[in-house]
């Protein structure tokens, strides 16, 4: 919080003040750079791009059985000792992101997707490696053969005149990042909670963990960071997360399977945290399951 203020960014805290700010027509996500990203614009252009993304996400509601089986297989394949980030959260979030886009995503892709988070540097966006990763993924997706799913739907929307060239170039990466990063951080942190404090509902966990700690807006008094930590994990207003249903279903399946695995007790070691000012997550946490498996 002090870091925001040091950079001249105001902070809005508390559920009611946060909800008012997120719904305020006086605060915008459009920072004036003319970005084609759904996250960084408002008004009719935002609604148009968001409408396309929402149709894509709706294809995973209800959560497809084959995807459920793939997620459960990740948990079934965990050894007696595993890293909650690399062994559990990353493959699960990767599978769901792959299903959203309709494209197979390998480890190199996921590494670059994680690196683009640095590009969302709230204090100036000067991270060159993050920008290079985002550009690389945009080019890679523009050439990727796509099966049924989000990338094909985005291309169809472009062909139908619903998206322009720049919107088609950037929003597949934005969608992939939105689907991946918060889910990755949520699943790992929730896994740690289950391992150390016992069972809790997925809704309780997402509210308590709140993986996207702040969202940024700008208004007449300059930029503001709106805290989501007091009960608004999916945001509110025109940009409220359109993937919350998928995120909760993903959490129910993955965390339900993990809770069963941990029911006999476990030990957690090597807990390391990420340090991003907005995206709250674990870098590593090794779980060793007790007893004979
Ligand atoms: C626990 C997991 C998740 C959390 C906590 C989360 C949280 C959020 C939040 C707070 C926003 C609002 C950003 C803003 O107001 O500027 C957002 C936007 C978004 N999320 Fe999620 N999200 C999650 C998972 C997902 C998933 C799985 C998908 C896709 C299937 C997704 C797709 C999106 C998209 C496309 C946006 C941009 C919406 C817009 O700008 O209109 N999210 N998310």
Tab-separated table of C-alpha atoms and ligand atoms in Angstrom:
chain	number	residue	atom	x	y	z
A	1	UNK	CA	0.000	0.000	0.000
A	2	UNK	CA	2.822	2.406	0.876
A	3	UNK	CA	4.404	1.454	-2.434
A	4	UNK	CA	1.313	2.678	-4.327
A	5	UNK	CA	1.316	5.932	-2.416
A	6	UNK	CA	5.024	6.412	-3.008
A	7	UNK	CA	4.266	6.221	-6.734
A	8	UNK	CA	1.449	8.784	-6.498
A	9	UNK	CA	-1.287	6.139	-6.794
A	10	UNK	CA	-4.229	6.659	-4.420
A	11	UNK	CA	-5.598	3.612	-2.570
A	12	UNK	CA	-9.287	2.748	-2.021
A	13	UNK	CA	-9.902	0.242	0.766
A	14	UNK	CA	-12.914	-1.436	2.367
A	15	UNK	CA	-15.744	-3.347	0.713
A	16	UNK	CA	-18.222	-0.487	0.332
A	17	UNK	CA	-15.736	2.112	-0.866
A	18	UNK	CA	-14.246	-0.501	-3.219
A	19	UNK	CA	-17.657	-1.419	-4.656
A	20	UNK	CA	-18.512	2.263	-5.189
A	21	UNK	CA	-15.184	2.899	-6.921
A	22	UNK	CA	-15.527	-0.162	-9.173
A	23	UNK	CA	-18.980	1.007	-10.281
A	24	UNK	CA	-18.108	4.683	-10.555
A	25	UNK	CA	-18.449	6.170	-14.044
A	26	UNK	CA	-15.798	8.711	-12.971
A	27	UNK	CA	-13.082	6.047	-12.782
A	28	UNK	CA	-11.898	4.288	-15.923
A	29	UNK	CA	-9.651	1.361	-16.906
A	30	UNK	CA	-8.605	3.351	-19.993
A	31	UNK	CA	-5.221	4.900	-19.199
A	32	UNK	CA	-5.161	6.699	-22.526
A	33	UNK	CA	-2.681	4.537	-24.396
A	34	UNK	CA	-5.265	3.337	-26.937
A	35	UNK	CA	-4.733	-0.277	-25.868
A	36	UNK	CA	-6.822	-2.922	-27.683
A	37	UNK	CA	-6.848	-5.039	-24.469
A	38	UNK	CA	-10.257	-5.715	-22.915
A	39	UNK	CA	-8.744	-4.857	-19.531
A	40	UNK	CA	-7.550	-1.372	-20.498
A	41	UNK	CA	-10.567	0.244	-22.126
A	42	UNK	CA	-14.149	1.213	-21.338
A	43	UNK	CA	-17.444	2.041	-23.004
A	44	UNK	CA	-18.725	0.451	-26.233
A	45	UNK	CA	-15.363	-0.918	-27.381
A	46	UNK	CA	-14.854	-2.646	-24.064
A	47	UNK	CA	-18.373	-4.119	-24.129
A	48	UNK	CA	-17.862	-5.404	-27.688
A	49	UNK	CA	-14.568	-7.221	-26.956
A	50	UNK	CA	-15.824	-8.467	-23.589
A	51	UNK	CA	-18.938	-9.873	-25.311
A	52	UNK	CA	-16.736	-12.036	-27.558
A	53	UNK	CA	-14.667	-13.258	-24.579
A	54	UNK	CA	-17.765	-13.994	-22.546
A	55	UNK	CA	-19.152	-16.233	-25.346
A	56	UNK	CA	-15.851	-18.155	-25.349
A	57	UNK	CA	-15.827	-18.637	-21.581
A	58	UNK	CA	-19.465	-19.790	-21.643
A	59	UNK	CA	-18.330	-22.831	-23.647
A	60	UNK	CA	-16.785	-24.149	-20.401
A	61	UNK	CA	-20.028	-23.735	-18.437
A	62	UNK	CA	-20.888	-26.262	-17.224
A	63	UNK	CA	-17.316	-27.481	-16.791
A	64	UNK	CA	-16.759	-30.209	-19.435
A	65	UNK	CA	-16.461	-33.810	-18.164
A	66	UNK	CA	-13.270	-34.491	-20.125
A	67	UNK	CA	-11.603	-31.432	-18.577
A	68	UNK	CA	-12.748	-32.548	-15.112
A	69	UNK	CA	-11.126	-35.953	-15.747
A	70	UNK	CA	-7.873	-34.290	-16.887
A	71	UNK	CA	-7.786	-32.090	-13.755
A	72	UNK	CA	-8.459	-35.079	-11.500
A	73	UNK	CA	-5.687	-37.021	-13.268
A	74	UNK	CA	-3.179	-34.285	-12.322
A	75	UNK	CA	-3.994	-34.790	-8.637
A	76	UNK	CA	-4.068	-38.593	-8.975
A	77	UNK	CA	-0.577	-38.445	-10.480
A	78	UNK	CA	1.009	-36.489	-7.594
A	79	UNK	CA	3.782	-38.384	-5.804
A	80	UNK	CA	4.178	-38.599	-2.010
A	81	UNK	CA	6.026	-35.258	-2.073
A	82	UNK	CA	5.265	-32.427	-4.518
A	83	UNK	CA	5.481	-28.663	-5.022
A	84	UNK	CA	1.994	-27.138	-4.813
A	85	UNK	CA	2.913	-24.641	-7.530
A	86	UNK	CA	4.712	-26.771	-10.130
A	87	UNK	CA	3.076	-30.109	-9.384
A	88	UNK	CA	-0.503	-29.022	-8.725
A	89	UNK	CA	-1.569	-25.438	-9.496
A	90	UNK	CA	0.422	-24.907	-12.694
A	91	UNK	CA	-0.714	-28.048	-14.559
A	92	UNK	CA	-4.347	-27.519	-13.486
A	93	UNK	CA	-4.423	-23.834	-14.484
A	94	UNK	CA	-2.545	-24.748	-17.682
A	95	UNK	CA	-5.151	-27.377	-18.622
A	96	UNK	CA	-8.040	-24.971	-18.107
A	97	UNK	CA	-6.293	-22.182	-20.030
A	98	UNK	CA	-5.586	-24.628	-22.837
A	99	UNK	CA	-9.280	-25.586	-22.904
A	100	UNK	CA	-10.328	-21.902	-22.965
A	101	UNK	CA	-8.180	-21.239	-26.038
A	102	UNK	CA	-8.576	-24.644	-27.702
A	103	UNK	CA	-4.797	-24.841	-28.115
A	104	UNK	CA	-2.271	-27.216	-26.501
A	105	UNK	CA	0.037	-25.180	-24.238
A	106	UNK	CA	3.500	-26.445	-23.322
A	107	UNK	CA	5.817	-25.476	-20.453
A	108	UNK	CA	7.602	-22.847	-22.530
A	109	UNK	CA	4.267	-21.154	-23.244
A	110	UNK	CA	3.337	-21.198	-19.549
A	111	UNK	CA	6.761	-19.777	-18.601
A	112	UNK	CA	6.215	-16.849	-20.962
A	113	UNK	CA	2.650	-16.421	-19.730
A	114	UNK	CA	3.945	-16.107	-16.163
A	115	UNK	CA	6.621	-13.686	-17.360
A	116	UNK	CA	3.981	-11.380	-18.893
A	117	UNK	CA	2.744	-10.710	-15.357
A	118	UNK	CA	5.810	-8.566	-14.839
A	119	UNK	CA	4.590	-6.595	-17.845
A	120	UNK	CA	1.549	-5.650	-15.795
A	121	UNK	CA	3.963	-3.686	-13.644
A	122	UNK	CA	1.747	-1.100	-12.019
A	123	UNK	CA	4.617	1.291	-11.477
A	124	UNK	CA	5.461	2.114	-15.054
A	125	UNK	CA	5.419	-1.053	-17.144
A	126	UNK	CA	9.113	-0.857	-17.932
A	127	UNK	CA	9.823	-4.585	-17.729
A	128	UNK	CA	11.287	-5.441	-21.135
A	129	UNK	CA	11.367	-9.209	-20.576
A	130	UNK	CA	7.644	-9.194	-19.746
A	131	UNK	CA	6.853	-7.178	-22.861
A	132	UNK	CA	8.953	-9.509	-24.997
A	133	UNK	CA	7.102	-12.523	-23.572
A	134	UNK	CA	3.696	-10.992	-24.301
A	135	UNK	CA	4.745	-10.149	-27.861
A	136	UNK	CA	6.161	-13.629	-28.409
A	137	UNK	CA	2.930	-15.269	-27.229
A	138	UNK	CA	0.858	-12.976	-29.401
A	139	UNK	CA	2.884	-13.997	-32.481
A	140	UNK	CA	2.824	-17.674	-31.475
A	141	UNK	CA	-0.965	-17.665	-31.040
A	142	UNK	CA	-1.473	-15.799	-34.306
A	143	UNK	CA	0.194	-18.754	-36.063
A	144	UNK	CA	-1.119	-21.604	-33.918
A	145	UNK	CA	-3.430	-24.164	-35.462
A	146	UNK	CA	-6.532	-24.010	-33.272
A	147	UNK	CA	-9.159	-26.622	-32.599
A	148	UNK	CA	-12.646	-25.845	-31.338
A	149	UNK	CA	-12.395	-23.172	-28.654
A	150	UNK	CA	-11.412	-19.607	-27.908
A	151	UNK	CA	-8.767	-18.952	-30.516
A	152	UNK	CA	-10.993	-20.189	-33.354
A	153	UNK	CA	-13.871	-18.126	-31.938
A	154	UNK	CA	-11.668	-15.003	-31.762
A	155	UNK	CA	-10.622	-15.524	-35.390
A	156	UNK	CA	-14.257	-15.992	-36.395
A	157	UNK	CA	-15.198	-12.797	-34.549
A	158	UNK	CA	-12.427	-10.987	-36.439
A	159	UNK	CA	-13.626	-12.393	-39.778
A	160	UNK	CA	-17.160	-11.227	-38.925
A	161	UNK	CA	-15.940	-7.680	-38.215
A	162	UNK	CA	-16.516	-7.900	-34.454
A	163	UNK	CA	-12.791	-7.482	-33.646
A	164	UNK	CA	-10.197	-5.398	-35.464
A	165	UNK	CA	-6.637	-6.579	-36.268
A	166	UNK	CA	-5.071	-5.215	-33.073
A	167	UNK	CA	-7.833	-6.663	-30.901
A	168	UNK	CA	-7.306	-10.082	-32.497
A	169	UNK	CA	-3.534	-9.827	-31.963
A	170	UNK	CA	-3.627	-8.975	-28.254
A	171	UNK	CA	-6.761	-10.396	-26.662
A	172	UNK	CA	-5.851	-14.106	-27.012
A	173	UNK	CA	-2.857	-13.391	-24.742
A	174	UNK	CA	-4.969	-11.269	-22.400
A	175	UNK	CA	-7.552	-14.062	-22.164
A	176	UNK	CA	-4.856	-16.696	-21.583
A	177	UNK	CA	-3.220	-14.588	-18.897
A	178	UNK	CA	-6.531	-13.792	-17.190
A	179	UNK	CA	-7.508	-17.457	-17.146
A	180	UNK	CA	-4.079	-18.635	-15.996
A	181	UNK	CA	-2.412	-16.259	-13.531
A	182	UNK	CA	-5.147	-15.743	-10.950
A	183	UNK	CA	-6.138	-19.421	-11.044
A	184	UNK	CA	-2.514	-20.495	-10.646
A	185	UNK	CA	-2.087	-18.255	-7.618
A	186	UNK	CA	-5.452	-19.152	-6.150
A	187	UNK	CA	-5.013	-22.929	-6.456
A	188	UNK	CA	-1.527	-22.900	-4.914
A	189	UNK	CA	-2.511	-20.628	-1.993
A	190	UNK	CA	-5.726	-22.596	-1.415
A	191	UNK	CA	-3.743	-25.848	-1.482
A	192	UNK	CA	-1.482	-24.429	1.228
A	193	UNK	CA	-4.541	-23.465	3.304
A	194	UNK	CA	-5.970	-26.981	2.970
A	195	UNK	CA	-2.607	-28.492	3.896
A	196	UNK	CA	-2.111	-26.312	6.968
A	197	UNK	CA	-5.620	-25.435	8.229
A	198	UNK	CA	-7.930	-28.192	6.948
A	199	UNK	CA	-11.025	-28.147	4.718
A	200	UNK	CA	-12.868	-24.928	3.726
A	201	UNK	CA	-15.275	-24.099	0.916
A	202	UNK	CA	-13.868	-22.789	-2.363
A	203	UNK	CA	-15.842	-19.528	-2.027
A	204	UNK	CA	-14.424	-18.911	1.441
A	205	UNK	CA	-10.945	-19.688	0.189
A	206	UNK	CA	-11.069	-17.364	-2.814
A	207	UNK	CA	-12.387	-14.510	-0.674
A	208	UNK	CA	-9.749	-15.068	2.010
A	209	UNK	CA	-6.868	-15.464	-0.438
A	210	UNK	CA	-7.975	-12.836	-2.979
A	211	UNK	CA	-5.276	-13.572	-5.570
A	212	UNK	CA	-5.834	-10.282	-7.464
A	213	UNK	CA	-5.226	-7.937	-4.544
A	214	UNK	CA	-5.888	-4.658	-6.382
A	215	UNK	CA	-7.269	-3.395	-9.672
A	216	UNK	CA	-6.157	-0.101	-11.150
A	217	UNK	CA	-8.288	2.738	-12.444
A	218	UNK	CA	-7.718	6.368	-13.261
A	219	UNK	CA	-9.891	9.411	-12.647
A	220	UNK	CA	-9.840	13.180	-12.216
A	221	UNK	CA	-7.410	12.920	-9.275
A	222	UNK	CA	-5.045	10.536	-11.074
A	223	UNK	CA	-4.547	6.774	-10.752
A	224	UNK	CA	-6.068	4.718	-7.934
A	225	UNK	CA	-5.554	1.146	-6.766
A	226	UNK	CA	-8.815	-0.373	-5.536
A	227	UNK	CA	-8.328	-3.120	-2.959
A	228	UNK	CA	-10.350	-6.310	-3.520
A	229	UNK	CA	-9.160	-7.899	-0.272
A	230	UNK	CA	-12.329	-7.095	1.711
A	231	UNK	CA	-14.656	-9.537	-0.009
A	232	UNK	CA	-14.441	-8.670	-3.728
A	233	UNK	CA	-12.093	-11.350	-5.141
A	234	UNK	CA	-13.633	-11.226	-8.630
A	235	UNK	CA	-14.075	-7.447	-8.745
A	236	UNK	CA	-17.362	-5.710	-9.586
A	237	UNK	CA	-18.793	-3.429	-12.242
A	238	UNK	CA	-18.135	-3.487	-16.006
A	239	UNK	CA	-14.827	-5.422	-15.725
A	240	UNK	CA	-15.970	-7.949	-13.079
A	241	UNK	CA	-14.364	-11.299	-13.819
A	242	UNK	CA	-16.346	-13.032	-16.595
A	243	UNK	CA	-14.520	-16.293	-15.735
A	244	UNK	CA	-15.552	-16.540	-12.077
A	245	UNK	CA	-17.891	-19.495	-12.727
A	246	UNK	CA	-15.119	-21.420	-14.493
A	247	UNK	CA	-12.614	-20.453	-11.758
A	248	UNK	CA	-14.928	-21.721	-9.006
A	249	UNK	CA	-15.672	-24.986	-10.858
A	250	UNK	CA	-11.957	-25.493	-11.476
A	251	UNK	CA	-11.306	-24.875	-7.774
A	252	UNK	CA	-14.066	-27.257	-6.634
A	253	UNK	CA	-12.665	-30.103	-8.737
A	254	UNK	CA	-8.941	-29.577	-8.163
A	255	UNK	CA	-9.132	-28.615	-4.491
A	256	UNK	CA	-11.743	-31.303	-3.757
A	257	UNK	CA	-9.362	-33.946	-5.105
A	258	UNK	CA	-6.415	-32.408	-3.245
A	259	UNK	CA	-8.343	-32.280	0.047
A	260	UNK	CA	-8.972	-36.041	-0.209
A	261	UNK	CA	-5.289	-36.657	-0.832
A	262	UNK	CA	-4.331	-34.587	2.225
A	263	UNK	CA	-7.043	-35.995	4.514
A	264	UNK	CA	-4.581	-38.315	6.294
A	265	UNK	CA	-2.266	-35.430	7.182
A	266	UNK	CA	0.806	-33.871	5.565
A	267	UNK	CA	3.857	-31.738	6.185
A	268	UNK	CA	4.634	-28.466	4.346
A	269	UNK	CA	8.189	-27.191	3.806
A	270	UNK	CA	10.047	-24.692	1.587
A	271	UNK	CA	7.253	-22.094	1.480
A	272	UNK	CA	8.248	-19.164	-0.758
A	273	UNK	CA	6.041	-16.245	-1.812
A	274	UNK	CA	5.949	-14.149	-4.968
A	275	UNK	CA	6.406	-10.414	-4.479
A	276	UNK	CA	4.190	-8.802	-7.151
A	277	UNK	CA	2.261	-5.796	-5.746
A	278	UNK	CA	-1.040	-6.866	-7.337
A	279	UNK	CA	-0.950	-10.628	-7.961
A	280	UNK	CA	-0.696	-12.496	-4.669
A	281	UNK	CA	0.727	-15.996	-4.974
A	282	UNK	CA	3.115	-18.693	-3.899
A	283	UNK	CA	6.407	-19.330	-5.669
A	284	UNK	CA	6.868	-22.728	-4.028
A	285	UNK	CA	5.548	-24.941	-1.217
A	286	UNK	CA	6.517	-28.578	-0.873
A	287	UNK	CA	3.872	-30.912	0.551
A	288	UNK	CA	4.783	-34.355	1.833
A	289	UNK	CA	1.796	-36.588	2.410
A	290	UNK	CA	1.795	-38.618	5.651
A	291	UNK	CA	1.417	-42.373	5.892
A	292	UNK	CA	1.364	-45.022	3.220
A	293	UNK	CA	-0.196	-44.152	-0.087
B	1	LIG	C1	-9.507	-17.510	-8.901
B	1	LIG	C2	-9.397	-17.156	-10.171
B	1	LIG	C3	-9.686	-15.780	-10.714
B	1	LIG	C4	-9.732	-14.567	-10.071
B	1	LIG	C5	-9.509	-14.283	-8.595
B	1	LIG	C6	-10.040	-13.572	-11.075
B	1	LIG	C7	-10.176	-12.211	-10.803
B	1	LIG	C8	-10.437	-11.243	-11.750
B	1	LIG	C9	-10.611	-9.841	-11.477
B	1	LIG	C10	-10.520	-9.195	-10.105
B	1	LIG	C11	-10.860	-9.204	-12.666
B	1	LIG	C12	-11.189	-7.720	-12.857
B	1	LIG	C13	-10.059	-6.873	-13.395
B	1	LIG	C14	-10.435	-5.400	-13.404
B	1	LIG	O1	-11.462	-4.987	-12.864
B	1	LIG	O2	-9.634	-4.616	-13.938
B	1	LIG	C15	-10.830	-10.217	-13.704
B	1	LIG	C16	-11.002	-9.974	-15.047
B	1	LIG	C17	-11.025	-10.954	-16.014
B	1	LIG	N1	-10.984	-12.309	-15.822
B	1	LIG	FE1	-10.734	-13.265	-14.042
B	1	LIG	N2	-10.186	-14.174	-12.285
B	1	LIG	C18	-9.993	-15.530	-12.125
B	1	LIG	C19	-10.065	-16.492	-13.105
B	1	LIG	C20	-10.448	-16.286	-14.407
B	1	LIG	C21	-10.659	-17.323	-15.393
B	1	LIG	C22	-10.555	-18.829	-15.114
B	1	LIG	C23	-10.971	-16.696	-16.575
B	1	LIG	C24	-11.307	-17.311	-17.923
B	1	LIG	C25	-11.862	-18.486	-18.068
B	1	LIG	C26	-10.925	-15.267	-16.334
B	1	LIG	C27	-11.142	-14.289	-17.279
B	1	LIG	C28	-11.101	-12.924	-17.040
B	1	LIG	C29	-11.199	-11.913	-18.085
B	1	LIG	C30	-11.332	-12.160	-19.604
B	1	LIG	C31	-11.147	-10.662	-17.443
B	1	LIG	C32	-11.213	-9.275	-18.094
B	1	LIG	C33	-12.645	-8.739	-18.005
B	1	LIG	C34	-12.800	-7.287	-18.446
B	1	LIG	O3	-11.822	-6.530	-18.450
B	1	LIG	O4	-13.940	-6.919	-18.795
B	1	LIG	N3	-10.630	-15.057	-15.008
B	1	LIG	N4	-10.585	-11.450	-13.124
